[in-house]
Amino acid sequence: MTEDAFPRDPEAPEPAKPPVAPAAPAVPETPRPPAYTPGSAQPRLNRPVHERYPQIRATSGYGDPRIIHTGPGPGAGTEQEPERSSKLTARLTLALTVVIGQLWGLTIVVDEWMAGDTGTAWWGAGFLCLSFLVVLGLWLIDPKDR
């Protein structure tokens, strides 16, 4: 890409050109202390804001005619349907409880199967199928929430 990330404003004044330094000074110049109080140990961060961010001008923001929308709009970030949110939270809590019960039941079923007690293992498998049907029923209750 050849474009600058921050295109220049056509109405902004031309930037000042740096003065041309002599080819080889005889004595190196000592740096002048800044006219402002530095707040960081890194010198590059101690420059004034207008030097660090030349694209920010005094008219940026409220005075810039290019800005037409200032935010997401009234009511943004607030709950629009609290009843639906509470219903979904309750269903999610119930479904998570059933899933935890299924994991516990699967542990018991596998232990009983490995011990050779297949009768208890089949009852446990029935429990797992029943709890799956409960979750499926919760999912089918209100199709418009999907």
JSON list of C-alpha atoms in Angstrom, two decimals:
[
{"chain": "A", "resi": 1, "resn": "MET", "atom": "CA", "xyz": [0.00, 0.00, 0.00]},
{"chain": "A", "resi": 2, "resn": "THR", "atom": "CA", "xyz": [1.29, 3.37, -0.90]},
{"chain": "A", "resi": 3, "resn": "GLU", "atom": "CA", "xyz": [-1.27, 5.41, 1.05]},
{"chain": "A", "resi": 4, "resn": "ASP", "atom": "CA", "xyz": [-0.48, 6.82, 4.46]},
{"chain": "A", "resi": 5, "resn": "ALA", "atom": "CA", "xyz": [-2.46, 5.40, 7.39]},
{"chain": "A", "resi": 6, "resn": "PHE", "atom": "CA", "xyz": [-3.51, 8.95, 8.30]},
{"chain": "A", "resi": 7, "resn": "PRO", "atom": "CA", "xyz": [-4.15, 10.93, 5.12]},
{"chain": "A", "resi": 8, "resn": "ARG", "atom": "CA", "xyz": [-3.28, 14.60, 5.26]},
{"chain": "A", "resi": 9, "resn": "ASP", "atom": "CA", "xyz": [-6.14, 17.05, 5.65]},
{"chain": "A", "resi": 10, "resn": "PRO", "atom": "CA", "xyz": [-6.26, 19.26, 2.52]},
{"chain": "A", "resi": 11, "resn": "GLU", "atom": "CA", "xyz": [-7.26, 22.26, 4.65]},
{"chain": "A", "resi": 12, "resn": "ALA", "atom": "CA", "xyz": [-4.38, 21.84, 7.10]},
{"chain": "A", "resi": 13, "resn": "PRO", "atom": "CA", "xyz": [-1.38, 24.17, 6.75]},
{"chain": "A", "resi": 14, "resn": "GLU", "atom": "CA", "xyz": [1.74, 22.80, 5.12]},
{"chain": "A", "resi": 15, "resn": "PRO", "atom": "CA", "xyz": [4.08, 21.15, 7.61]},
{"chain": "A", "resi": 16, "resn": "ALA", "atom": "CA", "xyz": [7.26, 23.05, 8.38]},
{"chain": "A", "resi": 17, "resn": "LYS", "atom": "CA", "xyz": [10.27, 21.67, 6.57]},
{"chain": "A", "resi": 18, "resn": "PRO", "atom": "CA", "xyz": [13.21, 20.77, 8.80]},
{"chain": "A", "resi": 19, "resn": "PRO", "atom": "CA", "xyz": [16.19, 23.10, 8.47]},
{"chain": "A", "resi": 20, "resn": "VAL", "atom": "CA", "xyz": [19.11, 21.77, 6.50]},
{"chain": "A", "resi": 21, "resn": "ALA", "atom": "CA", "xyz": [21.99, 20.98, 8.86]},
{"chain": "A", "resi": 22, "resn": "PRO", "atom": "CA", "xyz": [25.58, 21.75, 7.94]},
{"chain": "A", "resi": 23, "resn": "ALA", "atom": "CA", "xyz": [27.52, 18.85, 6.46]},
{"chain": "A", "resi": 24, "resn": "ALA", "atom": "CA", "xyz": [29.87, 18.15, 9.37]},
{"chain": "A", "resi": 25, "resn": "PRO", "atom": "CA", "xyz": [29.85, 20.30, 12.51]},
{"chain": "A", "resi": 26, "resn": "ALA", "atom": "CA", "xyz": [33.21, 20.72, 14.16]},
{"chain": "A", "resi": 27, "resn": "VAL", "atom": "CA", "xyz": [31.84, 20.36, 17.68]},
{"chain": "A", "resi": 28, "resn": "PRO", "atom": "CA", "xyz": [28.79, 18.16, 18.38]},
{"chain": "A", "resi": 29, "resn": "GLU", "atom": "CA", "xyz": [25.88, 20.11, 19.74]},
{"chain": "A", "resi": 30, "resn": "THR", "atom": "CA", "xyz": [24.62, 19.30, 23.21]},
{"chain": "A", "resi": 31, "resn": "PRO", "atom": "CA", "xyz": [20.93, 18.42, 23.24]},
{"chain": "A", "resi": 32, "resn": "ARG", "atom": "CA", "xyz": [18.69, 21.09, 24.68]},
{"chain": "A", "resi": 33, "resn": "PRO", "atom": "CA", "xyz": [16.47, 20.11, 27.59]},
{"chain": "A", "resi": 34, "resn": "PRO", "atom": "CA", "xyz": [12.77, 19.97, 26.72]},
{"chain": "A", "resi": 35, "resn": "ALA", "atom": "CA", "xyz": [10.52, 22.90, 27.56]},
{"chain": "A", "resi": 36, "resn": "TYR", "atom": "CA", "xyz": [8.03, 20.57, 29.25]},
{"chain": "A", "resi": 37, "resn": "THR", "atom": "CA", "xyz": [8.20, 18.16, 32.14]},
{"chain": "A", "resi": 38, "resn": "PRO", "atom": "CA", "xyz": [8.80, 14.56, 31.04]},
{"chain": "A", "resi": 39, "resn": "GLY", "atom": "CA", "xyz": [6.58, 11.90, 32.53]},
{"chain": "A", "resi": 40, "resn": "SER", "atom": "CA", "xyz": [8.31, 8.79, 31.21]},
{"chain": "A", "resi": 41, "resn": "ALA", "atom": "CA", "xyz": [11.77, 7.28, 31.25]},
{"chain": "A", "resi": 42, "resn": "GLN", "atom": "CA", "xyz": [11.52, 6.76, 27.49]},
{"chain": "A", "resi": 43, "resn": "PRO", "atom": "CA", "xyz": [12.36, 10.00, 25.64]},
{"chain": "A", "resi": 44, "resn": "ARG", "atom": "CA", "xyz": [10.17, 9.12, 22.65]},
{"chain": "A", "resi": 45, "resn": "LEU", "atom": "CA", "xyz": [7.12, 9.17, 24.92]},
{"chain": "A", "resi": 46, "resn": "ASN", "atom": "CA", "xyz": [7.94, 12.57, 26.38]},
{"chain": "A", "resi": 47, "resn": "ARG", "atom": "CA", "xyz": [7.16, 14.52, 23.24]},
{"chain": "A", "resi": 48, "resn": "PRO", "atom": "CA", "xyz": [4.11, 16.80, 23.29]},
{"chain": "A", "resi": 49, "resn": "VAL", "atom": "CA", "xyz": [0.86, 15.29, 22.08]},
{"chain": "A", "resi": 50, "resn": "HIS", "atom": "CA", "xyz": [0.81, 17.31, 18.86]},
{"chain": "A", "resi": 51, "resn": "GLU", "atom": "CA", "xyz": [4.22, 15.86, 17.93]},
{"chain": "A", "resi": 52, "resn": "ARG", "atom": "CA", "xyz": [3.28, 12.28, 18.81]},
{"chain": "A", "resi": 53, "resn": "TYR", "atom": "CA", "xyz": [-0.09, 12.41, 17.07]},
{"chain": "A", "resi": 54, "resn": "PRO", "atom": "CA", "xyz": [0.03, 14.97, 14.25]},
{"chain": "A", "resi": 55, "resn": "GLN", "atom": "CA", "xyz": [-3.30, 13.77, 12.89]},
{"chain": "A", "resi": 56, "resn": "ILE", "atom": "CA", "xyz": [-5.08, 15.08, 16.01]},
{"chain": "A", "resi": 57, "resn": "ARG", "atom": "CA", "xyz": [-5.96, 18.72, 15.58]},
{"chain": "A", "resi": 58, "resn": "ALA", "atom": "CA", "xyz": [-7.83, 21.16, 17.74]},
{"chain": "A", "resi": 59, "resn": "THR", "atom": "CA", "xyz": [-10.95, 20.59, 15.66]},
{"chain": "A", "resi": 60, "resn": "SER", "atom": "CA", "xyz": [-10.81, 16.80, 15.89]},
{"chain": "A", "resi": 61, "resn": "GLY", "atom": "CA", "xyz": [-13.96, 15.48, 17.48]},
{"chain": "A", "resi": 62, "resn": "TYR", "atom": "CA", "xyz": [-16.84, 17.80, 18.18]},
{"chain": "A", "resi": 63, "resn": "GLY", "atom": "CA", "xyz": [-15.81, 20.41, 15.64]},
{"chain": "A", "resi": 64, "resn": "ASP", "atom": "CA", "xyz": [-15.00, 18.05, 12.79]},
{"chain": "A", "resi": 65, "resn": "PRO", "atom": "CA", "xyz": [-17.80, 18.20, 10.18]},
{"chain": "A", "resi": 66, "resn": "ARG", "atom": "CA", "xyz": [-16.87, 14.71, 8.94]},
{"chain": "A", "resi": 67, "resn": "ILE", "atom": "CA", "xyz": [-18.14, 13.15, 12.19]},
{"chain": "A", "resi": 68, "resn": "ILE", "atom": "CA", "xyz": [-21.86, 12.47, 11.88]},
{"chain": "A", "resi": 69, "resn": "HIS", "atom": "CA", "xyz": [-22.42, 9.64, 14.39]},
{"chain": "A", "resi": 70, "resn": "THR", "atom": "CA", "xyz": [-20.89, 9.93, 17.83]},
{"chain": "A", "resi": 71, "resn": "GLY", "atom": "CA", "xyz": [-21.82, 6.56, 19.30]},
{"chain": "A", "resi": 72, "resn": "PRO", "atom": "CA", "xyz": [-23.99, 3.48, 19.18]},
{"chain": "A", "resi": 73, "resn": "GLY", "atom": "CA", "xyz": [-27.18, 5.37, 20.05]},
{"chain": "A", "resi": 74, "resn": "PRO", "atom": "CA", "xyz": [-29.59, 5.69, 22.95]},
{"chain": "A", "resi": 75, "resn": "GLY", "atom": "CA", "xyz": [-30.12, 2.61, 25.08]},
{"chain": "A", "resi": 76, "resn": "ALA", "atom": "CA", "xyz": [-26.96, 0.85, 23.94]},
{"chain": "A", "resi": 77, "resn": "GLY", "atom": "CA", "xyz": [-25.56, -1.55, 26.49]},
{"chain": "A", "resi": 78, "resn": "THR", "atom": "CA", "xyz": [-28.78, -1.97, 28.41]},
{"chain": "A", "resi": 79, "resn": "GLU", "atom": "CA", "xyz": [-30.83, -5.15, 28.56]},
{"chain": "A", "resi": 80, "resn": "GLN", "atom": "CA", "xyz": [-33.57, -4.96, 25.94]},
{"chain": "A", "resi": 81, "resn": "GLU", "atom": "CA", "xyz": [-35.53, -8.08, 26.95]},
{"chain": "A", "resi": 82, "resn": "PRO", "atom": "CA", "xyz": [-34.90, -8.99, 30.62]},
{"chain": "A", "resi": 83, "resn": "GLU", "atom": "CA", "xyz": [-37.62, -11.68, 30.64]},
{"chain": "A", "resi": 84, "resn": "ARG", "atom": "CA", "xyz": [-36.01, -13.53, 27.75]},
{"chain": "A", "resi": 85, "resn": "SER", "atom": "CA", "xyz": [-32.59, -13.23, 29.36]},
{"chain": "A", "resi": 86, "resn": "SER", "atom": "CA", "xyz": [-33.78, -14.68, 32.66]},
{"chain": "A", "resi": 87, "resn": "LYS", "atom": "CA", "xyz": [-35.60, -17.51, 30.85]},
{"chain": "A", "resi": 88, "resn": "LEU", "atom": "CA", "xyz": [-32.50, -18.41, 28.86]},
{"chain": "A", "resi": 89, "resn": "THR", "atom": "CA", "xyz": [-30.32, -18.27, 31.98]},
{"chain": "A", "resi": 90, "resn": "ALA", "atom": "CA", "xyz": [-32.67, -20.63, 33.83]},
{"chain": "A", "resi": 91, "resn": "ARG", "atom": "CA", "xyz": [-32.74, -23.08, 30.92]},
{"chain": "A", "resi": 92, "resn": "LEU", "atom": "CA", "xyz": [-28.97, -22.94, 30.58]},
{"chain": "A", "resi": 93, "resn": "THR", "atom": "CA", "xyz": [-28.53, -23.61, 34.31]},
{"chain": "A", "resi": 94, "resn": "LEU", "atom": "CA", "xyz": [-30.90, -26.58, 34.13]},
{"chain": "A", "resi": 95, "resn": "ALA", "atom": "CA", "xyz": [-29.16, -27.97, 31.04]},
{"chain": "A", "resi": 96, "resn": "LEU", "atom": "CA", "xyz": [-25.73, -27.63, 32.66]},
{"chain": "A", "resi": 97, "resn": "THR", "atom": "CA", "xyz": [-27.01, -29.43, 35.74]},
{"chain": "A", "resi": 98, "resn": "VAL", "atom": "CA", "xyz": [-28.24, -32.28, 33.55]},
{"chain": "A", "resi": 99, "resn": "VAL", "atom": "CA", "xyz": [-24.91, -32.44, 31.68]},
{"chain": "A", "resi": 100, "resn": "ILE", "atom": "CA", "xyz": [-23.01, -32.66, 34.98]},
{"chain": "A", "resi": 101, "resn": "GLY", "atom": "CA", "xyz": [-25.39, -35.43, 36.05]},
{"chain": "A", "resi": 102, "resn": "GLN", "atom": "CA", "xyz": [-24.73, -37.22, 32.76]},
{"chain": "A", "resi": 103, "resn": "LEU", "atom": "CA", "xyz": [-20.98, -37.07, 33.30]},
{"chain": "A", "resi": 104, "resn": "TRP", "atom": "CA", "xyz": [-21.39, -38.44, 36.84]},
{"chain": "A", "resi": 105, "resn": "GLY", "atom": "CA", "xyz": [-23.72, -41.17, 35.56]},
{"chain": "A", "resi": 106, "resn": "LEU", "atom": "CA", "xyz": [-21.30, -42.09, 32.78]},
{"chain": "A", "resi": 107, "resn": "THR", "atom": "CA", "xyz": [-18.54, -42.52, 35.37]},
{"chain": "A", "resi": 108, "resn": "ILE", "atom": "CA", "xyz": [-20.75, -44.85, 37.45]},
{"chain": "A", "resi": 109, "resn": "VAL", "atom": "CA", "xyz": [-21.88, -46.83, 34.39]},
{"chain": "A", "resi": 110, "resn": "VAL", "atom": "CA", "xyz": [-18.31, -47.38, 33.17]},
{"chain": "A", "resi": 111, "resn": "ASP", "atom": "CA", "xyz": [-17.19, -48.44, 36.69]},
{"chain": "A", "resi": 112, "resn": "GLU", "atom": "CA", "xyz": [-20.04, -50.95, 36.98]},
{"chain": "A", "resi": 113, "resn": "TRP", "atom": "CA", "xyz": [-19.47, -52.30, 33.46]},
{"chain": "A", "resi": 114, "resn": "MET", "atom": "CA", "xyz": [-15.76, -52.80, 34.12]},
{"chain": "A", "resi": 115, "resn": "ALA", "atom": "CA", "xyz": [-16.57, -54.54, 37.43]},
{"chain": "A", "resi": 116, "resn": "GLY", "atom": "CA", "xyz": [-18.80, -56.99, 35.54]},
{"chain": "A", "resi": 117, "resn": "ASP", "atom": "CA", "xyz": [-22.16, -55.80, 36.93]},
{"chain": "A", "resi": 118, "resn": "THR", "atom": "CA", "xyz": [-23.90, -55.37, 33.57]},
{"chain": "A", "resi": 119, "resn": "GLY", "atom": "CA", "xyz": [-27.42, -55.13, 35.04]},
{"chain": "A", "resi": 120, "resn": "THR", "atom": "CA", "xyz": [-26.56, -51.90, 36.92]},
{"chain": "A", "resi": 121, "resn": "ALA", "atom": "CA", "xyz": [-24.68, -50.64, 33.88]},
{"chain": "A", "resi": 122, "resn": "TRP", "atom": "CA", "xyz": [-27.80, -51.02, 31.71]},
{"chain": "A", "resi": 123, "resn": "TRP", "atom": "CA", "xyz": [-29.91, -49.13, 34.27]},
{"chain": "A", "resi": 124, "resn": "GLY", "atom": "CA", "xyz": [-27.26, -46.40, 34.22]},
{"chain": "A", "resi": 125, "resn": "ALA", "atom": "CA", "xyz": [-27.34, -46.29, 30.43]},
{"chain": "A", "resi": 126, "resn": "GLY", "atom": "CA", "xyz": [-31.11, -45.82, 30.65]},
{"chain": "A", "resi": 127, "resn": "PHE", "atom": "CA", "xyz": [-30.54, -42.91, 33.05]},
{"chain": "A", "resi": 128, "resn": "LEU", "atom": "CA", "xyz": [-28.16, -41.32, 30.55]},
{"chain": "A", "resi": 129, "resn": "CYS", "atom": "CA", "xyz": [-30.70, -41.68, 27.74]},
{"chain": "A", "resi": 130, "resn": "LEU", "atom": "CA", "xyz": [-33.44, -40.17, 29.91]},
{"chain": "A", "resi": 131, "resn": "SER", "atom": "CA", "xyz": [-31.31, -37.17, 30.84]},
{"chain": "A", "resi": 132, "resn": "PHE", "atom": "CA", "xyz": [-30.45, -36.67, 27.14]},
{"chain": "A", "resi": 133, "resn": "LEU", "atom": "CA", "xyz": [-34.18, -36.59, 26.39]},
{"chain": "A", "resi": 134, "resn": "VAL", "atom": "CA", "xyz": [-34.65, -33.98, 29.13]},
{"chain": "A", "resi": 135, "resn": "VAL", "atom": "CA", "xyz": [-32.05, -31.72, 27.50]},
{"chain": "A", "resi": 136, "resn": "LEU", "atom": "CA", "xyz": [-33.63, -32.32, 24.08]},
{"chain": "A", "resi": 137, "resn": "GLY", "atom": "CA", "xyz": [-37.03, -31.37, 25.55]},
{"chain": "A", "resi": 138, "resn": "LEU", "atom": "CA", "xyz": [-35.56, -28.15, 26.96]},
{"chain": "A", "resi": 139, "resn": "TRP", "atom": "CA", "xyz": [-34.19, -27.37, 23.55]},
{"chain": "A", "resi": 140, "resn": "LEU", "atom": "CA", "xyz": [-37.56, -27.97, 21.87]},
{"chain": "A", "resi": 141, "resn": "ILE", "atom": "CA", "xyz": [-39.60, -25.88, 24.34]},
{"chain": "A", "resi": 142, "resn": "ASP", "atom": "CA", "xyz": [-39.10, -22.52, 22.66]},
{"chain": "A", "resi": 143, "resn": "PRO", "atom": "CA", "xyz": [-37.81, -22.64, 19.07]},
{"chain": "A", "resi": 144, "resn": "LYS", "atom": "CA", "xyz": [-37.80, -18.84, 18.65]},
{"chain": "A", "resi": 145, "resn": "ASP", "atom": "CA", "xyz": [-34.87, -18.49, 21.09]},
{"chain": "A", "resi": 146, "resn": "ARG", "atom": "CA", "xyz": [-32.47, -20.24, 18.76]}
]
